[in-house]
mmCIF file of C-alpha atoms in Angstrom:
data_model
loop_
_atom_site.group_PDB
_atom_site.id
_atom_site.type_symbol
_atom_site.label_atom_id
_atom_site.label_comp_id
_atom_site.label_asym_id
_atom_site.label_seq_id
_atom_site.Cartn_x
_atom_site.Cartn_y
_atom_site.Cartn_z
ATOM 1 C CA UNK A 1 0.000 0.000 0.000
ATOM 2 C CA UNK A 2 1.467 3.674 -0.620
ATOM 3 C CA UNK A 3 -0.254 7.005 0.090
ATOM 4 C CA UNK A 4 -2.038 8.491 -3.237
ATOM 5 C CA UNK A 5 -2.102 12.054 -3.195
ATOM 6 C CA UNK A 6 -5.883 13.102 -4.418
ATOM 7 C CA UNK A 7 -4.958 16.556 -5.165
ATOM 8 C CA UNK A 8 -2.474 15.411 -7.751
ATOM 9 C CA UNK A 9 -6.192 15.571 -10.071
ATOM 10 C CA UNK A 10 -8.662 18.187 -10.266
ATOM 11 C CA UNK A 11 -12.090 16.701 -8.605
ATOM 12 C CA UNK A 12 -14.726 15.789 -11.374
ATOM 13 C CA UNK A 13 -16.926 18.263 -12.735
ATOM 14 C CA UNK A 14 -20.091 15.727 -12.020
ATOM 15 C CA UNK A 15 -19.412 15.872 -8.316
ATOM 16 C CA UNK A 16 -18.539 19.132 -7.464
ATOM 17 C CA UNK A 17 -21.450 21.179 -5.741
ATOM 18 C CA UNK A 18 -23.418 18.356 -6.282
ATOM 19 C CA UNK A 19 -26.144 17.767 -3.074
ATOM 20 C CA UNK A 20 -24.847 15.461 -0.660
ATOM 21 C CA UNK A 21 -28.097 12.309 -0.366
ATOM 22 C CA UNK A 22 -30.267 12.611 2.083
ATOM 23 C CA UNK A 23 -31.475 9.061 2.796
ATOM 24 C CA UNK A 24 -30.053 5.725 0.991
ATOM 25 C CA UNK A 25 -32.651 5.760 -2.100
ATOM 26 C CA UNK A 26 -30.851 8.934 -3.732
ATOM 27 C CA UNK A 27 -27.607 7.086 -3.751
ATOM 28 C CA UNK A 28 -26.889 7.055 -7.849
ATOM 29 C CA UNK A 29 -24.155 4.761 -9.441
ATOM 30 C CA UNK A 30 -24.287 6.797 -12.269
ATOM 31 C CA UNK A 31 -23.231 9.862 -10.253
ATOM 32 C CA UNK A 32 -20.099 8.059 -8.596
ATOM 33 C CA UNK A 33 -19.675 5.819 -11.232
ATOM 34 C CA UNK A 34 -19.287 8.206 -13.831
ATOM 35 C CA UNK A 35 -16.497 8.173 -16.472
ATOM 36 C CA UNK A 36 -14.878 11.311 -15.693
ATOM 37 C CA UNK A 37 -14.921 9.960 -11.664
ATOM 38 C CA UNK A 38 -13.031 6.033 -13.255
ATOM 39 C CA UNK A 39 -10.791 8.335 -15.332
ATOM 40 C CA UNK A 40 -9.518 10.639 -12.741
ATOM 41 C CA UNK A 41 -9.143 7.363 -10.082
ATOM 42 C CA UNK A 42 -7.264 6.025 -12.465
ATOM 43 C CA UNK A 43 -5.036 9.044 -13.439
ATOM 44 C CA UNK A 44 -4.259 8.942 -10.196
ATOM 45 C CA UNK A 45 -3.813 5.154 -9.607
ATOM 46 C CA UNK A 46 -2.268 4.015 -12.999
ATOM 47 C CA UNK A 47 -4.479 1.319 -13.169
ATOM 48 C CA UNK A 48 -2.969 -0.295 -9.732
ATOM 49 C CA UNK A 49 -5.540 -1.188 -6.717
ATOM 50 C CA UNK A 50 -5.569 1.511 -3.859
ATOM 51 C CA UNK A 51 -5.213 -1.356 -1.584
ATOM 52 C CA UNK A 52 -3.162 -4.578 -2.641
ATOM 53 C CA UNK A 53 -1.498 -2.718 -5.445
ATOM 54 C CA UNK A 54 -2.144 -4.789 -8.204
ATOM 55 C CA UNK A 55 -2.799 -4.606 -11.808
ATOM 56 C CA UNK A 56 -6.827 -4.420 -11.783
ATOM 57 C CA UNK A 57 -6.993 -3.419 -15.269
ATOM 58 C CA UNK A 58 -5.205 -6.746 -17.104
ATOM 59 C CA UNK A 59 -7.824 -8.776 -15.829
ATOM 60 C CA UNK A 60 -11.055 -6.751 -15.154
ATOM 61 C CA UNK A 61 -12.616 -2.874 -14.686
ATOM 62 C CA UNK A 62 -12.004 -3.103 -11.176
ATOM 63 C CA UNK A 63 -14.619 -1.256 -8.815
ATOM 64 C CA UNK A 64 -15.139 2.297 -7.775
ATOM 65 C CA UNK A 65 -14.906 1.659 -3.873
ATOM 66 C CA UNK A 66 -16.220 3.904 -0.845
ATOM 67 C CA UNK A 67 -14.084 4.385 1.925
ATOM 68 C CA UNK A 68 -16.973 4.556 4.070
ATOM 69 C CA UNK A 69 -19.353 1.520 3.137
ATOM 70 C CA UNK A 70 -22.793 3.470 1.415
ATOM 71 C CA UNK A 71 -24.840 0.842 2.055
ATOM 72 C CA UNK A 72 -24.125 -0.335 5.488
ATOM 73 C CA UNK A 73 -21.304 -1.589 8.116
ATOM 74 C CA UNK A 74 -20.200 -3.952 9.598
ATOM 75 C CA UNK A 75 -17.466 -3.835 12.689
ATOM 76 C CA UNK A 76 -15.826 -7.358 12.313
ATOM 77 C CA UNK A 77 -16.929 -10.845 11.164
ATOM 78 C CA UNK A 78 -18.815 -11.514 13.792
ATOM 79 C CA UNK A 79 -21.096 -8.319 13.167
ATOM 80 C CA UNK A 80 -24.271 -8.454 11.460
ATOM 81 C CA UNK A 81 -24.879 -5.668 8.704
ATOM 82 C CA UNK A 82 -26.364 -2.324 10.318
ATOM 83 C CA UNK A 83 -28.169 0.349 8.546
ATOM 84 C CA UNK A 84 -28.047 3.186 7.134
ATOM 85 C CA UNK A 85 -24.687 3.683 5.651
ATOM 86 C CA UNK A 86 -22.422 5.998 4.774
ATOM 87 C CA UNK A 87 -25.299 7.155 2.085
ATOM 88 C CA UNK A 88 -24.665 10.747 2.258
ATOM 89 C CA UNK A 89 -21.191 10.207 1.419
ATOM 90 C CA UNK A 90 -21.389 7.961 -1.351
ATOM 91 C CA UNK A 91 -21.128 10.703 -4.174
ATOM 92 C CA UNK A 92 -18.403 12.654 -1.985
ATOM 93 C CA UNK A 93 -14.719 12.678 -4.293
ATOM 94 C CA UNK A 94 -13.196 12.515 -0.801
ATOM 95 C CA UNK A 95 -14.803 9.407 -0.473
ATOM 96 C CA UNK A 96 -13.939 7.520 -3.577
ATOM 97 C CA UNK A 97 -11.296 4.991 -4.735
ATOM 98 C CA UNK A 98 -10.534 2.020 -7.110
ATOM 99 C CA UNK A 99 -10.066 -1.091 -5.697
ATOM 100 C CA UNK A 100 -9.624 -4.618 -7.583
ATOM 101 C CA UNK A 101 -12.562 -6.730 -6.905
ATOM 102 C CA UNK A 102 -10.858 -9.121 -4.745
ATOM 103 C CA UNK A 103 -10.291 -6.777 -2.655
ATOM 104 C CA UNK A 104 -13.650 -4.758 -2.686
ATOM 105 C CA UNK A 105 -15.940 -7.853 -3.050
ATOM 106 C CA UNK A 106 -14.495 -10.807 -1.227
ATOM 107 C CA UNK A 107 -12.891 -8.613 1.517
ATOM 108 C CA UNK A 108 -13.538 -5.173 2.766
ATOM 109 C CA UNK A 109 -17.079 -5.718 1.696
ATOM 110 C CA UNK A 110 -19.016 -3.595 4.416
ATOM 111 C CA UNK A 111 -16.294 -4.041 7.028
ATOM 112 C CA UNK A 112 -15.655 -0.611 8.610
ATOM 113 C CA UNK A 113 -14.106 -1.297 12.248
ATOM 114 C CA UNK A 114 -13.388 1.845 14.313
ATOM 115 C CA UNK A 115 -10.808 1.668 17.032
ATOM 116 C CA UNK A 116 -14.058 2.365 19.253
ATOM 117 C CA UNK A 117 -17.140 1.236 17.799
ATOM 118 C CA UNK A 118 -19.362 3.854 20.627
ATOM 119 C CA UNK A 119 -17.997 6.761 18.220
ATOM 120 C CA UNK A 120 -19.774 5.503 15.373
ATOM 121 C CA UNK A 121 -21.130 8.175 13.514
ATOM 122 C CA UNK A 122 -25.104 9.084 14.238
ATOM 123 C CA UNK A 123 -27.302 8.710 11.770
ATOM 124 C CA UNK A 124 -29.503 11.619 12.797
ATOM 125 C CA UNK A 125 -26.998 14.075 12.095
ATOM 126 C CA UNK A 126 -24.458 12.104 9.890
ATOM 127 C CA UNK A 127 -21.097 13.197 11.973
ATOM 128 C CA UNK A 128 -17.796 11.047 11.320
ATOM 129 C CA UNK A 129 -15.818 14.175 13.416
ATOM 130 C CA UNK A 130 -15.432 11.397 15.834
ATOM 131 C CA UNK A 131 -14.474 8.353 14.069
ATOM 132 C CA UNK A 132 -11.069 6.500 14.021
ATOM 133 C CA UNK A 133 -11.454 4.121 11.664
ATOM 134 C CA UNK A 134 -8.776 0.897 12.013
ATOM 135 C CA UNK A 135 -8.300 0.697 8.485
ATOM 136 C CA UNK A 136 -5.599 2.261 6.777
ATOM 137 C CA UNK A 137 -7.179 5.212 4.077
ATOM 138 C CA UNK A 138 -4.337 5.255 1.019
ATOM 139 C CA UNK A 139 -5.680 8.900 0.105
ATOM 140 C CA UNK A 140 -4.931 9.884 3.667
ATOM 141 C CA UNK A 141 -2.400 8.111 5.336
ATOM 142 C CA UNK A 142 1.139 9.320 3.976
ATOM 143 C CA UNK A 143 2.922 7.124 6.003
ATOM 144 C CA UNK A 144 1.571 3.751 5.699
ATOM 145 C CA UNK A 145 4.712 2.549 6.250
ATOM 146 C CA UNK A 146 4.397 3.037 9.795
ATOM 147 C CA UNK A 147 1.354 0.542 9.960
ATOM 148 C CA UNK A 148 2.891 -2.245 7.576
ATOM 149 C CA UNK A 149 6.272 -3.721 6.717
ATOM 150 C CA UNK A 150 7.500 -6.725 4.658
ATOM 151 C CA UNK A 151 10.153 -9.511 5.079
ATOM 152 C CA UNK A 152 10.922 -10.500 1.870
ATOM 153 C CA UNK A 153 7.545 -10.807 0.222
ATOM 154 C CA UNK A 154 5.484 -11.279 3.399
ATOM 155 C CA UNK A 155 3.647 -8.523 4.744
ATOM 156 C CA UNK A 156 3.755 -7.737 8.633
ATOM 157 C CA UNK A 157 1.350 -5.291 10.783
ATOM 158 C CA UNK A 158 3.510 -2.993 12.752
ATOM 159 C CA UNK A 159 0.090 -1.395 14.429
ATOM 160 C CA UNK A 160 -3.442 -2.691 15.052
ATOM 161 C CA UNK A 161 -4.343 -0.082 12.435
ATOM 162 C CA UNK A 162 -2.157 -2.513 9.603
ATOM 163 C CA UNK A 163 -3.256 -5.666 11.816
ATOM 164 C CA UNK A 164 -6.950 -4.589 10.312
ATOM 165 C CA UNK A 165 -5.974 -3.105 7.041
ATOM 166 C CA UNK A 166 -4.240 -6.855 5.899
ATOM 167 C CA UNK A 167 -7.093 -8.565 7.281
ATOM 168 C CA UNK A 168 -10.173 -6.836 5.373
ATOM 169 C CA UNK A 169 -8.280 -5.952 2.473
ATOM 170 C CA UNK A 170 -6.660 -10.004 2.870
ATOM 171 C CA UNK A 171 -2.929 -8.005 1.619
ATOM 172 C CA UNK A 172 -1.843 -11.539 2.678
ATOM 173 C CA UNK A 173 -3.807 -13.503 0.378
ATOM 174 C CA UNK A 174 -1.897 -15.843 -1.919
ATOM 175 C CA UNK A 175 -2.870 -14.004 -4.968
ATOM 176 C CA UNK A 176 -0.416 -11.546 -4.151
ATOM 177 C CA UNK A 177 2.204 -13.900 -3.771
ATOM 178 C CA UNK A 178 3.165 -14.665 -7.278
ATOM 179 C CA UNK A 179 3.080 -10.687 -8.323
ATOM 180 C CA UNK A 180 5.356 -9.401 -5.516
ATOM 181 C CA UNK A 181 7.998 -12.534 -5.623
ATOM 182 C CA UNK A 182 8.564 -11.383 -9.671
ATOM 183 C CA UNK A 183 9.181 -7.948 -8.533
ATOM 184 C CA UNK A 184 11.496 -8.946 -5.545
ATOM 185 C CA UNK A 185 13.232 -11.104 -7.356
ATOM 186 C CA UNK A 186 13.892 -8.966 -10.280
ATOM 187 C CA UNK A 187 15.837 -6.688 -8.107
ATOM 188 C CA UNK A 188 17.569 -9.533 -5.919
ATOM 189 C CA UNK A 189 19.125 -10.469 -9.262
ATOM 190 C CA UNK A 190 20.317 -7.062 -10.408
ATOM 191 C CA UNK A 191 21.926 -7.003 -6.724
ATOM 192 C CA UNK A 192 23.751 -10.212 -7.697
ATOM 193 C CA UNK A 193 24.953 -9.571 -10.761
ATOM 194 C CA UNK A 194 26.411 -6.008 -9.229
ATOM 195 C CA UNK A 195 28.204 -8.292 -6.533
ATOM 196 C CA UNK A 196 30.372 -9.135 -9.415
ATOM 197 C CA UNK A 197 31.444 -5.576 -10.515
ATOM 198 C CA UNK A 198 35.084 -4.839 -9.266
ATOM 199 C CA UNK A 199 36.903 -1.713 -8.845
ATOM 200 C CA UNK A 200 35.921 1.469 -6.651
ATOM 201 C CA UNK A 201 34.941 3.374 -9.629
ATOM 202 C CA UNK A 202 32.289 0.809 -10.973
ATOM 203 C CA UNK A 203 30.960 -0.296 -7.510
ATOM 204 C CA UNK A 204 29.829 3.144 -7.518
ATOM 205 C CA UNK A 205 28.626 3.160 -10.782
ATOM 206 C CA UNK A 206 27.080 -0.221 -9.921
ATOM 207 C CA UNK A 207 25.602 1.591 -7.082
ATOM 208 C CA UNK A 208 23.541 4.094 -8.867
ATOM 209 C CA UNK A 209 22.266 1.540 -11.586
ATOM 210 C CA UNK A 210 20.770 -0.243 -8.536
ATOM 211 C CA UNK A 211 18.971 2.711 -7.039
ATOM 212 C CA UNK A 212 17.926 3.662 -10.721
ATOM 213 C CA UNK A 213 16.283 0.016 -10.474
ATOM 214 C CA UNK A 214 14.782 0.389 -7.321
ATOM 215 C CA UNK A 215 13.367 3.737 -8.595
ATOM 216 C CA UNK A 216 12.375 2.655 -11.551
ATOM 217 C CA UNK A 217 10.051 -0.052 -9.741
ATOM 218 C CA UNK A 218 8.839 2.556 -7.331
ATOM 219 C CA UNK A 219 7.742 4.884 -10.444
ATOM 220 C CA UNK A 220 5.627 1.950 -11.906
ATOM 221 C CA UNK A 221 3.493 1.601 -8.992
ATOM 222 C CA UNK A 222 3.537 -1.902 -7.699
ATOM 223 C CA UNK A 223 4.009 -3.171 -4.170
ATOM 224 C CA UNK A 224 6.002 -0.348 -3.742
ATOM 225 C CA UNK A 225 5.946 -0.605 0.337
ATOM 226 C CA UNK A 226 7.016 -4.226 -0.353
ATOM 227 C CA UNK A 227 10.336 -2.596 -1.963
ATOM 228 C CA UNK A 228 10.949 0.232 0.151
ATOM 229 C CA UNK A 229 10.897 -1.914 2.972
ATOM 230 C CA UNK A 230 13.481 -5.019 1.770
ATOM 231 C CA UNK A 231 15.177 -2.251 -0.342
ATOM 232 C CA UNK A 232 15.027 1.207 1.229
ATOM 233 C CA UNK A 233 18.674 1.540 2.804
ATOM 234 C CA UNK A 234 19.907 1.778 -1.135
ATOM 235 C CA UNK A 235 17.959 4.701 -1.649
#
């Protein structure tokens, strides 16, 4: 996961001063699902899932996901599904993502766990002031870093905020596996064949090549925590 700054793109003309919904029933897919909404999501996203980073665009259209669940939450698996939702948010650009449908459909679902479920927002008045949600917002958290690591290929929580985030986004589903291990490896063997280079003037020069490497794999988007974590002391 990696922070994705949303002011990079300007907010889509459909949304802006648009009336927030007042009750579930206005909710409009056509409103948040427009193509100028997909287009600037995946400007900013090149095509790579907000959560597990992957290519969602090789396979399938992936799905325009809501932070906040529109429909209704859920605080863990053993929760049943409470109504209303986030409704009046479900047009907001604040409150809108791409997500690969693994990861919107068979995970996060509904699940929206707050770090104390009594703050939940009420619906009479439709205030998320108090919230802490557990899981980790891409658009908003610029360190995620600090909530997640990796060893090698395998992702570690650092907090109970990245305990939660790999859980209902499953960032440790075997999927992911097979994606991350090409990238890892690719730069595991441009380390080895550098271990070869002699001389003090080509270790350097074997030295930036690397970090252009590592960079270069950063730029493109993928599992780019995954890197900066085995790979971040070259940089």
């Amino acid at each position: 996961m990696k922070y994705i700054d949303r002011g990079k793109v300007a907010e889509p003309a459909n949304l802006k001063g648009l009336a927030a919904p007042s009750k579930e029933a206005e909710v409009d897919e056509n409103i948040y699902g427009h193509v100028d909404v997909k287009n600037a999501l995946n400007q900013l996203q090149k095509g790579i899932c907000c959560y597990c980073e992957s290519r969602y665009n090789h396979t399938t259209y992936g799905d325009i996901e809501h932070f906040r669940p529109k429909k209704g939450y859920m605080q863990d698996e053993k929760d049943t599904l409470h109504k209303p939702g986030y409704y009046w948010l479900a047009h907001k650009w604040s409150n809108l993502m791409y997500a690969c449908e693994l990861c919107n459909r068979t995970y996060k679902k509904n699940y929206f766990p707050l770090k104390d479920s009594t703050k939940r927002f009420n619906p009479d008045v439709c205030d998320i002031s108090q919230e802490e949600p557990l899981l980790i917002n891409p658009y908003e958290e610029v360190h995620p870093e600090s909530h997640l690591t990796f060893v090698g290929t395998q992702i570690q929580a650092l907090t109970t905020q990245g305990k939660a985030s790999i859980k209902y986004y499953g960032l440790d589903r075997k999927e992911l596996d097979e994606p991350r291990l090409g990238v890892y490896n690719d730069i595991i063997a441009f380390m080895d064949v550098l271990t070869l280079v002699e001389g003090a003037d080509k270790v350097k020069q074997a030295e930036e090549k690397l970090k252009e490497r590592i960079k270069s794999k950063i730029d493109a988007g993928q599992h780019t925590l995954m890197i900066k974590s085995n790979f971040g002391k070259y940089l």
